[in-house]
């Protein structure tokens, strides 16, 4: 593939086809796979199907079971807990299409959820179905597929509420044409949201009642987070065609340890309390730091990932607020990192870029 980031249904087409071939379990109307096969695609089977999400099996089962009913799914969690990643793969496995996406922002208009108009045709011909521009949600309803709404709480409240009729009545009125679009079997909505970032609009109680909410936690253990980061860093390295680099688990584990300690406010051994910075220091940010470090090691180093390659990325991730976060970072560096004998090279590298 020549595209920078293939859609899930394209990148993992072989795995989806393999599961579909062997899948003899009942499938909900409009689904490409059975709920069991969808869950296997997400979590992997330890052999031919790679895991897409590392976490509790029950969380994925509840999410898949929700989508097998007429209830929409809301994936809730702090930034970096793989909400978008999981929603994309769920849509790919269920509908074979993860591209029916509405990206929520402060400027998202109601047309992104309902429909818009081709104004050239509207002026020339008047209101007609040909002049109508369907939204991804409208297309998903008409085709019986899964629509994705990213960052739902970033959308203005009146735009959010445009989903209420869609989710409750499974219909989208078009009053200008005196007609409506009714959802075909297989239609559903997966939304993601978090309440940690700035610019969040609370969901109305009426809209929240239309969703089943599944909370995605941060990785429970350091080993689990190291596993997630290792897998994603390797995948990104292949996708970006970065030169081969010796990426030892020691540097991955060190980045994960720093992020977990600053995130939880206590060192790994539980003996020392530390201050937490303003940022989230998510697993996704750890992946970004290490991927950047690999690029540095490959293009400007000796091909071995070293502390100097990840130090700048860590400082940039931690110090989001120039004043308060810098104090937090310096205190952590001097009271925790400096006292670890096997972290001396990492301490020196961080001091240089700090």
mmCIF file of C-alpha atoms in Angstrom:
data_model
loop_
_atom_site.group_PDB
_atom_site.id
_atom_site.type_symbol
_atom_site.label_atom_id
_atom_site.label_comp_id
_atom_site.label_asym_id
_atom_site.label_seq_id
_atom_site.Cartn_x
_atom_site.Cartn_y
_atom_site.Cartn_z
ATOM 1 C CA UNK A 1 0.000 0.000 0.000
ATOM 2 C CA UNK A 2 1.188 3.530 -0.794
ATOM 3 C CA UNK A 3 -1.162 5.391 1.546
ATOM 4 C CA UNK A 4 0.360 6.607 4.787
ATOM 5 C CA UNK A 5 -2.332 5.141 7.033
ATOM 6 C CA UNK A 6 -4.597 2.479 5.490
ATOM 7 C CA UNK A 7 -8.104 2.071 6.872
ATOM 8 C CA UNK A 8 -8.480 -0.870 9.230
ATOM 9 C CA UNK A 9 -10.579 -2.859 6.763
ATOM 10 C CA UNK A 10 -7.798 -2.510 4.174
ATOM 11 C CA UNK A 11 -4.811 -3.068 6.424
ATOM 12 C CA UNK A 12 -6.298 -6.178 8.026
ATOM 13 C CA UNK A 13 -8.324 -7.429 5.060
ATOM 14 C CA UNK A 14 -6.721 -10.884 5.198
ATOM 15 C CA UNK A 15 -7.590 -11.374 8.850
ATOM 16 C CA UNK A 16 -11.177 -10.222 8.295
ATOM 17 C CA UNK A 17 -11.551 -12.573 5.332
ATOM 18 C CA UNK A 18 -10.096 -15.449 7.341
ATOM 19 C CA UNK A 19 -12.525 -14.876 10.197
ATOM 20 C CA UNK A 20 -15.486 -14.540 7.816
ATOM 21 C CA UNK A 21 -14.589 -17.830 6.126
ATOM 22 C CA UNK A 22 -14.525 -19.808 9.380
ATOM 23 C CA UNK A 23 -17.344 -17.917 11.106
ATOM 24 C CA UNK A 24 -20.383 -20.185 11.454
ATOM 25 C CA UNK A 25 -21.963 -18.406 14.414
ATOM 26 C CA UNK A 26 -25.157 -16.323 14.208
ATOM 27 C CA UNK A 27 -24.646 -12.837 12.774
ATOM 28 C CA UNK A 28 -26.912 -9.880 13.572
ATOM 29 C CA UNK A 29 -28.672 -8.460 10.475
ATOM 30 C CA UNK A 30 -26.275 -6.448 8.336
ATOM 31 C CA UNK A 31 -23.110 -7.633 10.120
ATOM 32 C CA UNK A 32 -20.118 -9.001 8.217
ATOM 33 C CA UNK A 33 -19.052 -11.140 11.198
ATOM 34 C CA UNK A 34 -20.669 -12.651 14.263
ATOM 35 C CA UNK A 35 -20.159 -10.910 17.635
ATOM 36 C CA UNK A 36 -17.770 -13.718 18.610
ATOM 37 C CA UNK A 37 -15.679 -13.202 15.468
ATOM 38 C CA UNK A 38 -15.661 -9.412 15.937
ATOM 39 C CA UNK A 39 -14.317 -9.889 19.463
ATOM 40 C CA UNK A 40 -11.683 -12.328 18.177
ATOM 41 C CA UNK A 41 -10.630 -9.787 15.536
ATOM 42 C CA UNK A 42 -10.239 -7.085 18.195
ATOM 43 C CA UNK A 43 -8.407 -9.187 20.803
ATOM 44 C CA UNK A 44 -6.587 -11.650 18.523
ATOM 45 C CA UNK A 45 -6.481 -15.426 18.751
ATOM 46 C CA UNK A 46 -2.816 -15.930 19.582
ATOM 47 C CA UNK A 47 -2.142 -17.383 16.147
ATOM 48 C CA UNK A 48 -3.431 -15.984 12.861
ATOM 49 C CA UNK A 49 -5.268 -12.889 14.136
ATOM 50 C CA UNK A 50 -3.213 -10.116 15.748
ATOM 51 C CA UNK A 51 -4.598 -8.205 18.736
ATOM 52 C CA UNK A 52 -5.820 -4.686 17.939
ATOM 53 C CA UNK A 53 -6.720 -3.763 21.520
ATOM 54 C CA UNK A 54 -4.940 -4.938 24.660
ATOM 55 C CA UNK A 55 -7.264 -4.900 27.644
ATOM 56 C CA UNK A 56 -10.000 -6.726 29.498
ATOM 57 C CA UNK A 57 -11.966 -9.088 27.276
ATOM 58 C CA UNK A 58 -15.190 -8.214 29.054
ATOM 59 C CA UNK A 59 -14.922 -4.569 28.002
ATOM 60 C CA UNK A 60 -14.809 -5.563 24.326
ATOM 61 C CA UNK A 61 -17.608 -8.104 24.761
ATOM 62 C CA UNK A 62 -19.880 -5.481 26.331
ATOM 63 C CA UNK A 63 -19.106 -3.030 23.512
ATOM 64 C CA UNK A 64 -19.832 -5.616 20.807
ATOM 65 C CA UNK A 65 -22.999 -6.821 22.538
ATOM 66 C CA UNK A 66 -24.235 -3.225 22.737
ATOM 67 C CA UNK A 67 -23.826 -2.782 18.988
ATOM 68 C CA UNK A 68 -25.766 -6.000 18.400
ATOM 69 C CA UNK A 69 -28.811 -4.291 19.958
ATOM 70 C CA UNK A 70 -30.497 -1.042 18.963
ATOM 71 C CA UNK A 71 -28.446 0.910 21.487
ATOM 72 C CA UNK A 72 -25.614 3.197 20.387
ATOM 73 C CA UNK A 73 -22.178 2.845 21.975
ATOM 74 C CA UNK A 74 -20.248 5.598 23.763
ATOM 75 C CA UNK A 75 -16.569 4.870 24.407
ATOM 76 C CA UNK A 76 -15.500 7.078 27.292
ATOM 77 C CA UNK A 77 -12.027 7.539 28.729
ATOM 78 C CA UNK A 78 -9.114 9.875 29.238
ATOM 79 C CA UNK A 79 -7.083 10.792 26.138
ATOM 80 C CA UNK A 80 -4.870 8.034 24.851
ATOM 81 C CA UNK A 81 -6.955 5.036 25.956
ATOM 82 C CA UNK A 82 -7.494 3.824 22.346
ATOM 83 C CA UNK A 83 -11.089 5.023 21.993
ATOM 84 C CA UNK A 84 -10.664 6.050 18.351
ATOM 85 C CA UNK A 85 -8.553 2.991 17.579
ATOM 86 C CA UNK A 86 -11.193 0.651 19.026
ATOM 87 C CA UNK A 87 -14.102 2.420 17.307
ATOM 88 C CA UNK A 88 -12.365 2.157 13.930
ATOM 89 C CA UNK A 89 -11.739 -1.564 14.283
ATOM 90 C CA UNK A 90 -15.240 -2.255 15.561
ATOM 91 C CA UNK A 91 -16.726 -0.491 12.528
ATOM 92 C CA UNK A 92 -14.344 -2.312 10.172
ATOM 93 C CA UNK A 93 -15.240 -5.733 11.576
ATOM 94 C CA UNK A 94 -18.988 -5.128 11.756
ATOM 95 C CA UNK A 95 -19.623 -3.151 8.557
ATOM 96 C CA UNK A 96 -16.460 -3.640 6.549
ATOM 97 C CA UNK A 97 -16.254 0.156 6.414
ATOM 98 C CA UNK A 98 -14.731 2.455 9.040
ATOM 99 C CA UNK A 99 -14.846 5.618 6.915
ATOM 100 C CA UNK A 100 -18.333 6.909 7.812
ATOM 101 C CA UNK A 101 -16.868 9.370 10.270
ATOM 102 C CA UNK A 102 -17.974 12.644 11.841
ATOM 103 C CA UNK A 103 -15.085 14.471 13.528
ATOM 104 C CA UNK A 104 -16.362 16.521 16.420
ATOM 105 C CA UNK A 105 -14.897 19.998 16.899
ATOM 106 C CA UNK A 106 -16.110 23.317 18.249
ATOM 107 C CA UNK A 107 -16.929 24.264 14.647
ATOM 108 C CA UNK A 108 -18.831 21.109 13.653
ATOM 109 C CA UNK A 109 -22.134 22.113 12.045
ATOM 110 C CA UNK A 110 -25.434 20.265 12.205
ATOM 111 C CA UNK A 111 -25.063 19.336 8.527
ATOM 112 C CA UNK A 112 -22.238 16.981 9.515
ATOM 113 C CA UNK A 113 -24.755 14.896 11.455
ATOM 114 C CA UNK A 114 -27.875 15.359 9.303
ATOM 115 C CA UNK A 115 -27.385 16.549 5.698
ATOM 116 C CA UNK A 116 -26.395 19.550 3.626
ATOM 117 C CA UNK A 117 -27.122 20.875 0.151
ATOM 118 C CA UNK A 118 -25.341 21.239 -3.137
ATOM 119 C CA UNK A 119 -26.238 24.924 -3.451
ATOM 120 C CA UNK A 120 -25.527 25.109 -7.182
ATOM 121 C CA UNK A 121 -28.111 22.411 -7.859
ATOM 122 C CA UNK A 122 -30.426 23.766 -5.175
ATOM 123 C CA UNK A 123 -30.533 27.179 -6.847
ATOM 124 C CA UNK A 124 -30.837 25.704 -10.328
ATOM 125 C CA UNK A 125 -33.360 22.952 -9.641
ATOM 126 C CA UNK A 126 -34.883 23.675 -6.256
ATOM 127 C CA UNK A 127 -35.006 21.195 -3.354
ATOM 128 C CA UNK A 128 -34.564 17.631 -4.579
ATOM 129 C CA UNK A 129 -32.937 14.415 -3.458
ATOM 130 C CA UNK A 130 -30.221 14.995 -6.075
ATOM 131 C CA UNK A 131 -29.355 18.369 -4.542
ATOM 132 C CA UNK A 132 -29.029 16.864 -1.067
ATOM 133 C CA UNK A 133 -25.579 16.077 0.357
ATOM 134 C CA UNK A 134 -25.843 13.208 2.841
ATOM 135 C CA UNK A 135 -23.812 13.196 6.036
ATOM 136 C CA UNK A 136 -21.833 10.100 7.076
ATOM 137 C CA UNK A 137 -24.612 9.337 9.569
ATOM 138 C CA UNK A 138 -27.263 9.562 6.866
ATOM 139 C CA UNK A 139 -25.235 7.294 4.580
ATOM 140 C CA UNK A 140 -24.779 4.765 7.382
ATOM 141 C CA UNK A 141 -28.534 4.731 7.968
ATOM 142 C CA UNK A 142 -29.331 4.223 4.289
ATOM 143 C CA UNK A 143 -26.690 1.490 3.850
ATOM 144 C CA UNK A 144 -27.114 -0.303 7.192
ATOM 145 C CA UNK A 145 -23.594 0.409 8.407
ATOM 146 C CA UNK A 146 -21.878 1.743 11.529
ATOM 147 C CA UNK A 147 -21.265 5.493 11.767
ATOM 148 C CA UNK A 148 -18.507 6.874 13.967
ATOM 149 C CA UNK A 149 -18.690 10.185 15.844
ATOM 150 C CA UNK A 150 -15.315 11.209 17.232
ATOM 151 C CA UNK A 151 -14.944 13.596 20.182
ATOM 152 C CA UNK A 152 -18.689 13.912 20.700
ATOM 153 C CA UNK A 153 -18.284 16.271 23.653
ATOM 154 C CA UNK A 154 -16.320 18.765 21.543
ATOM 155 C CA UNK A 155 -19.340 19.383 19.337
ATOM 156 C CA UNK A 156 -21.751 22.209 20.275
ATOM 157 C CA UNK A 157 -24.726 21.033 22.313
ATOM 158 C CA UNK A 158 -27.292 21.779 19.599
ATOM 159 C CA UNK A 159 -25.298 19.681 17.114
ATOM 160 C CA UNK A 160 -25.038 16.835 19.617
ATOM 161 C CA UNK A 161 -28.813 16.861 20.045
ATOM 162 C CA UNK A 162 -29.317 16.347 16.310
ATOM 163 C CA UNK A 163 -28.474 12.715 17.087
ATOM 164 C CA UNK A 164 -31.408 12.219 19.454
ATOM 165 C CA UNK A 165 -34.020 11.496 16.764
ATOM 166 C CA UNK A 166 -31.567 9.340 14.837
ATOM 167 C CA UNK A 167 -30.789 7.202 17.884
ATOM 168 C CA UNK A 168 -34.278 6.962 19.334
ATOM 169 C CA UNK A 169 -36.492 6.771 16.217
ATOM 170 C CA UNK A 170 -33.872 5.348 13.808
ATOM 171 C CA UNK A 171 -35.065 7.871 11.251
ATOM 172 C CA UNK A 172 -33.780 11.143 9.834
ATOM 173 C CA UNK A 173 -36.505 13.573 8.709
ATOM 174 C CA UNK A 174 -35.947 15.725 5.607
ATOM 175 C CA UNK A 175 -38.733 18.301 5.988
ATOM 176 C CA UNK A 176 -37.668 20.253 2.878
ATOM 177 C CA UNK A 177 -38.595 17.225 0.756
ATOM 178 C CA UNK A 178 -41.418 15.959 2.948
ATOM 179 C CA UNK A 179 -39.674 12.618 3.341
ATOM 180 C CA UNK A 180 -37.380 10.751 5.698
ATOM 181 C CA UNK A 181 -34.517 8.273 5.699
ATOM 182 C CA UNK A 182 -35.142 5.174 7.782
ATOM 183 C CA UNK A 183 -32.230 3.166 9.107
ATOM 184 C CA UNK A 184 -31.556 -0.180 7.478
ATOM 185 C CA UNK A 185 -30.694 -3.155 9.653
ATOM 186 C CA UNK A 186 -27.054 -3.078 10.656
ATOM 187 C CA UNK A 187 -27.041 0.656 11.356
ATOM 188 C CA UNK A 188 -25.615 1.891 14.618
ATOM 189 C CA UNK A 189 -23.425 4.648 16.024
ATOM 190 C CA UNK A 190 -20.133 4.486 17.910
ATOM 191 C CA UNK A 191 -19.194 7.742 19.636
ATOM 192 C CA UNK A 192 -16.059 8.597 21.595
ATOM 193 C CA UNK A 193 -15.656 11.240 24.280
ATOM 194 C CA UNK A 194 -13.375 12.316 27.099
ATOM 195 C CA UNK A 195 -13.766 14.815 29.903
ATOM 196 C CA UNK A 196 -10.112 15.690 30.484
ATOM 197 C CA UNK A 197 -9.409 18.049 27.587
ATOM 198 C CA UNK A 198 -10.436 21.669 27.506
ATOM 199 C CA UNK A 199 -13.385 22.808 25.438
ATOM 200 C CA UNK A 200 -15.713 20.000 26.494
ATOM 201 C CA UNK A 201 -19.494 20.307 26.175
ATOM 202 C CA UNK A 202 -21.447 18.094 28.544
ATOM 203 C CA UNK A 203 -23.861 15.645 26.955
ATOM 204 C CA UNK A 204 -27.509 16.323 27.657
ATOM 205 C CA UNK A 205 -29.243 13.696 29.764
ATOM 206 C CA UNK A 206 -31.599 12.997 26.838
ATOM 207 C CA UNK A 207 -28.676 12.164 24.561
ATOM 208 C CA UNK A 208 -26.708 10.225 27.164
ATOM 209 C CA UNK A 209 -29.732 7.960 27.705
ATOM 210 C CA UNK A 210 -29.520 6.909 24.048
ATOM 211 C CA UNK A 211 -26.041 5.448 24.574
ATOM 212 C CA UNK A 212 -24.635 2.515 26.459
ATOM 213 C CA UNK A 213 -21.390 3.826 27.940
ATOM 214 C CA UNK A 214 -18.233 1.715 28.098
ATOM 215 C CA UNK A 215 -15.331 3.257 30.000
ATOM 216 C CA UNK A 216 -11.890 2.415 28.613
ATOM 217 C CA UNK A 217 -9.323 2.436 31.433
ATOM 218 C CA UNK A 218 -5.645 3.217 31.247
ATOM 219 C CA UNK A 219 -3.528 0.028 31.166
ATOM 220 C CA UNK A 220 -3.756 -1.671 34.550
ATOM 221 C CA UNK A 221 -0.113 -2.722 34.830
ATOM 222 C CA UNK A 222 3.225 -1.518 33.552
ATOM 223 C CA UNK A 223 3.740 -4.814 31.697
ATOM 224 C CA UNK A 224 0.447 -4.381 29.868
ATOM 225 C CA UNK A 225 1.356 -0.843 28.857
ATOM 226 C CA UNK A 226 4.838 -1.910 27.722
ATOM 227 C CA UNK A 227 3.200 -4.590 25.568
ATOM 228 C CA UNK A 228 0.821 -2.069 23.974
ATOM 229 C CA UNK A 229 3.582 0.453 23.311
ATOM 230 C CA UNK A 230 5.938 -2.182 21.883
ATOM 231 C CA UNK A 231 3.314 -3.462 19.450
ATOM 232 C CA UNK A 232 2.248 -0.032 18.213
ATOM 233 C CA UNK A 233 5.805 1.279 17.882
ATOM 234 C CA UNK A 234 6.720 -1.745 15.758
ATOM 235 C CA UNK A 235 3.608 -1.305 13.598
ATOM 236 C CA UNK A 236 4.250 2.397 13.074
ATOM 237 C CA UNK A 237 7.893 1.775 12.243
ATOM 238 C CA UNK A 238 6.876 -0.648 9.495
ATOM 239 C CA UNK A 239 4.128 1.645 8.196
ATOM 240 C CA UNK A 240 6.504 4.620 8.029
ATOM 241 C CA UNK A 241 9.272 2.436 6.590
ATOM 242 C CA UNK A 242 11.758 3.685 9.160
ATOM 243 C CA UNK A 243 15.223 2.144 8.906
ATOM 244 C CA UNK A 244 15.814 -0.903 11.085
ATOM 245 C CA UNK A 245 16.671 0.192 14.607
ATOM 246 C CA UNK A 246 17.696 -1.789 17.655
ATOM 247 C CA UNK A 247 14.806 -0.966 19.974
ATOM 248 C CA UNK A 248 15.489 -2.555 23.338
ATOM 249 C CA UNK A 249 12.695 -3.119 25.805
ATOM 250 C CA UNK A 250 14.738 -1.216 28.381
ATOM 251 C CA UNK A 251 14.085 2.166 26.739
ATOM 252 C CA UNK A 252 10.405 1.378 26.163
ATOM 253 C CA UNK A 253 10.047 0.301 29.768
ATOM 254 C CA UNK A 254 11.808 3.458 30.961
ATOM 255 C CA UNK A 255 9.482 5.766 29.000
ATOM 256 C CA UNK A 256 6.431 3.868 30.242
ATOM 257 C CA UNK A 257 7.725 4.018 33.828
ATOM 258 C CA UNK A 258 8.259 7.793 33.670
ATOM 259 C CA UNK A 259 4.782 8.354 32.261
ATOM 260 C CA UNK A 260 3.060 6.043 34.764
ATOM 261 C CA UNK A 261 4.851 7.554 37.770
ATOM 262 C CA UNK A 262 4.048 11.123 36.771
ATOM 263 C CA UNK A 263 0.477 10.142 35.858
ATOM 264 C CA UNK A 264 -0.267 8.361 39.148
ATOM 265 C CA UNK A 265 1.751 10.680 41.398
ATOM 266 C CA UNK A 266 3.838 7.945 43.012
ATOM 267 C CA UNK A 267 6.974 6.012 42.069
ATOM 268 C CA UNK A 268 6.841 2.398 40.933
ATOM 269 C CA UNK A 269 7.937 1.068 44.332
ATOM 270 C CA UNK A 270 5.323 3.182 46.126
ATOM 271 C CA UNK A 271 7.885 4.894 48.339
ATOM 272 C CA UNK A 272 8.004 8.394 46.866
ATOM 273 C CA UNK A 273 5.168 10.712 45.991
ATOM 274 C CA UNK A 274 5.670 12.980 42.990
ATOM 275 C CA UNK A 275 3.703 15.857 41.543
ATOM 276 C CA UNK A 276 1.705 15.295 38.354
ATOM 277 C CA UNK A 277 1.958 17.677 35.389
ATOM 278 C CA UNK A 278 -1.028 19.207 33.607
ATOM 279 C CA UNK A 279 -0.887 16.828 30.629
ATOM 280 C CA UNK A 280 -2.418 13.362 30.456
ATOM 281 C CA UNK A 281 0.806 11.449 29.630
ATOM 282 C CA UNK A 282 -1.204 8.791 27.865
ATOM 283 C CA UNK A 283 -0.094 5.556 26.264
ATOM 284 C CA UNK A 284 -0.548 7.212 22.868
ATOM 285 C CA UNK A 285 1.947 9.926 23.844
ATOM 286 C CA UNK A 286 4.464 7.285 24.962
ATOM 287 C CA UNK A 287 4.118 5.652 21.537
ATOM 288 C CA UNK A 288 4.739 9.019 19.867
ATOM 289 C CA UNK A 289 7.839 9.705 21.975
ATOM 290 C CA UNK A 290 9.362 6.330 21.140
ATOM 291 C CA UNK A 291 8.520 6.533 17.427
ATOM 292 C CA UNK A 292 10.239 9.929 17.249
ATOM 293 C CA UNK A 293 13.186 8.489 19.141
ATOM 294 C CA UNK A 294 13.511 5.639 16.658
ATOM 295 C CA UNK A 295 13.544 8.134 13.787
ATOM 296 C CA UNK A 296 16.336 10.078 15.529
ATOM 297 C CA UNK A 297 18.335 6.915 16.181
ATOM 298 C CA UNK A 298 17.902 5.684 12.618
ATOM 299 C CA UNK A 299 18.664 8.912 10.763
ATOM 300 C CA UNK A 300 21.029 10.772 13.085
ATOM 301 C CA UNK A 301 22.415 8.117 15.407
ATOM 302 C CA UNK A 302 24.018 4.705 15.205
ATOM 303 C CA UNK A 303 20.783 2.769 14.752
ATOM 304 C CA UNK A 304 20.403 1.939 18.439
ATOM 305 C CA UNK A 305 17.681 3.637 20.482
ATOM 306 C CA UNK A 306 19.397 5.466 23.333
ATOM 307 C CA UNK A 307 18.277 7.755 26.178
ATOM 308 C CA UNK A 308 19.373 10.823 24.211
ATOM 309 C CA UNK A 309 16.928 9.869 21.456
ATOM 310 C CA UNK A 310 13.866 9.834 23.734
ATOM 311 C CA UNK A 311 14.815 12.572 26.220
ATOM 312 C CA UNK A 312 13.587 15.524 24.134
ATOM 313 C CA UNK A 313 10.297 13.783 23.381
ATOM 314 C CA UNK A 314 9.663 13.031 27.039
ATOM 315 C CA UNK A 315 10.383 16.613 28.097
ATOM 316 C CA UNK A 316 8.067 17.911 25.376
ATOM 317 C CA UNK A 317 5.275 15.575 26.474
ATOM 318 C CA UNK A 318 5.607 16.412 30.172
ATOM 319 C CA UNK A 319 6.131 20.177 29.970
ATOM 320 C CA UNK A 320 2.858 21.425 28.495
ATOM 321 C CA UNK A 321 2.542 24.448 30.793
ATOM 322 C CA UNK A 322 5.906 26.253 30.578
ATOM 323 C CA UNK A 323 6.016 27.344 34.236
ATOM 324 C CA UNK A 324 4.223 24.813 36.456
ATOM 325 C CA UNK A 325 5.084 21.699 34.463
ATOM 326 C CA UNK A 326 8.735 22.634 34.248
ATOM 327 C CA UNK A 327 8.883 22.781 38.056
ATOM 328 C CA UNK A 328 7.211 19.359 38.270
ATOM 329 C CA UNK A 329 9.636 17.875 35.754
ATOM 330 C CA UNK A 330 12.779 19.277 37.393
ATOM 331 C CA UNK A 331 11.649 18.007 40.792
ATOM 332 C CA UNK A 332 10.998 14.527 39.392
ATOM 333 C CA UNK A 333 14.328 14.556 37.578
ATOM 334 C CA UNK A 334 16.317 15.472 40.691
ATOM 335 C CA UNK A 335 14.465 13.417 43.319
ATOM 336 C CA UNK A 336 13.633 10.262 41.357
ATOM 337 C CA UNK A 337 15.633 9.882 38.133
ATOM 338 C CA UNK A 338 18.922 11.080 39.605
ATOM 339 C CA UNK A 339 18.744 8.519 42.433
ATOM 340 C CA UNK A 340 18.488 5.502 40.120
ATOM 341 C CA UNK A 341 22.008 4.221 39.336
ATOM 342 C CA UNK A 342 21.045 2.535 36.062
ATOM 343 C CA UNK A 343 19.316 5.729 34.861
ATOM 344 C CA UNK A 344 22.408 7.983 34.954
ATOM 345 C CA UNK A 345 22.684 8.261 31.147
ATOM 346 C CA UNK A 346 18.983 9.063 30.939
ATOM 347 C CA UNK A 347 19.357 11.696 33.668
ATOM 348 C CA UNK A 348 22.206 13.401 31.817
ATOM 349 C CA UNK A 349 20.305 13.365 28.520
ATOM 350 C CA UNK A 350 17.229 14.924 30.118
ATOM 351 C CA UNK A 351 19.305 17.577 31.873
ATOM 352 C CA UNK A 352 20.852 18.576 28.564
ATOM 353 C CA UNK A 353 17.514 19.145 26.823
ATOM 354 C CA UNK A 354 15.844 20.675 29.889
#
